[in-house]
Amino acid sequence: MKALKIRSGCPISSALDIIGDKWSLLIVRDIVMNGKNTYNEFLKSREKIATNVLADRLSLLEATGILAREEHPESKAKIFYRLTDKGIDLLPVLVELILWANVHLPIDEEAKPFGDRLRKNKEAIVQQFMAALKKK
Amino acid sequence: MKALKIRSGCPISSALDIIGDKWSLLIVRDIVMNGKNTYNEFLKSREKIATNVLADRLSLLEATGILAREEHPESKAKIFYRLTDKGIDLLPVLVELILWANVHLPIDEEAKPFGDRLRKNKEAIVQQFMAALKKK
DNA sequence: TAATCAACTTGTTATTTGCAAGTTAATTTG
DNA sequence: CAAATTAACTTGCAAATAACAAGTTGATTA
């Protein structure tokens, strides 16, 4: 696993030291928005993360307290990856990325209605997702 | 310059295709929070970006419409990098990263009061920064 | 019991980063 | 006004990271 290097005490810089890459927040997205929780489910996402990169990011996200590995309720062969409170608190970052992309990037048509709903009702939707994640 | 690869039509994935790295948002931060606007000012930040990486990111941010290169009001030798509206709209993302880091990461003591203010008065502060950036 | 599945690891190649040094045009200094 | 300095890069090279293909190990299913 690659080591975590902290470049400065700046909050933005420190946040990017952990989640500033192309894959970490996609794993968080898959848990929050797509109900995924296992290695193989993450692998199947359309962005096609490489197996070694996925393993590396999962261990980094675990090491930084964003994810926790738990035993899967249905099978001893599977590992259930769950977001910690620290991980759940990344949801507002995801939301702002979605809102920005909805306005400024070409994205899937199917994704737009959710962005529009978010725009009009951000707080409530964020609270609802957070509650759903913390509950279980 | 490295090419921009879009992995999917997912808003989060597409946003990360552009700003999902350790440096791009630090350049945006330097403009928004630290009043920097030139190559050499960006170079002097404490995270110590390499010169070739800075040049690469500046051209990528320009190519994706986040930054615009303008002539510097004080000198023909300098280039004035300004955020476009698309770049200014990244401010809420920065804000959520700051809020997350303030709660969950060890950061500079000096940075904490601003995070606390943000927490209590996010909307107003964001609007104020945006207005200041759009004005000039 | 054999094949399959889930979660990785390993090896190899391609890409990106970090670091040092060099380039060119504009500006300042002696 | 020639010489040094500044600003914005570019280039070359070694080191780190990512992508791709294949292999390993411990469940689970047929």
XYZ file of C-alpha atoms (C1' of nucleotides) in Angstrom, chain B residues 38-40 44 51-52 55 58 69 77-79 81, chain D residues 6-14 17-20:
26
model
C 0.391 34.066 -11.265
C 2.562 31.053 -11.965
C 5.232 32.094 -9.506
C 5.476 29.452 -3.746
C 7.060 23.298 -12.112
C 6.092 20.844 -14.837
C 2.286 24.039 -16.053
C -2.764 25.264 -15.543
C -5.273 33.345 -18.969
C 6.058 39.461 -18.372
C 3.346 38.056 -16.128
C 0.200 36.109 -16.915
C -4.832 33.550 -14.169
C 12.323 37.709 -12.933
C 8.440 35.158 -14.957
C 6.748 31.392 -17.272
C 7.761 27.711 -19.003
C 10.320 23.171 -21.243
C 13.345 19.188 -21.111
C 15.519 15.034 -19.349
C 15.678 11.468 -16.198
C 14.742 8.558 -12.114
C 1.755 5.013 -9.512
C -1.653 3.000 -12.632
C -3.320 -0.316 -16.053
C -3.587 -4.916 -17.617
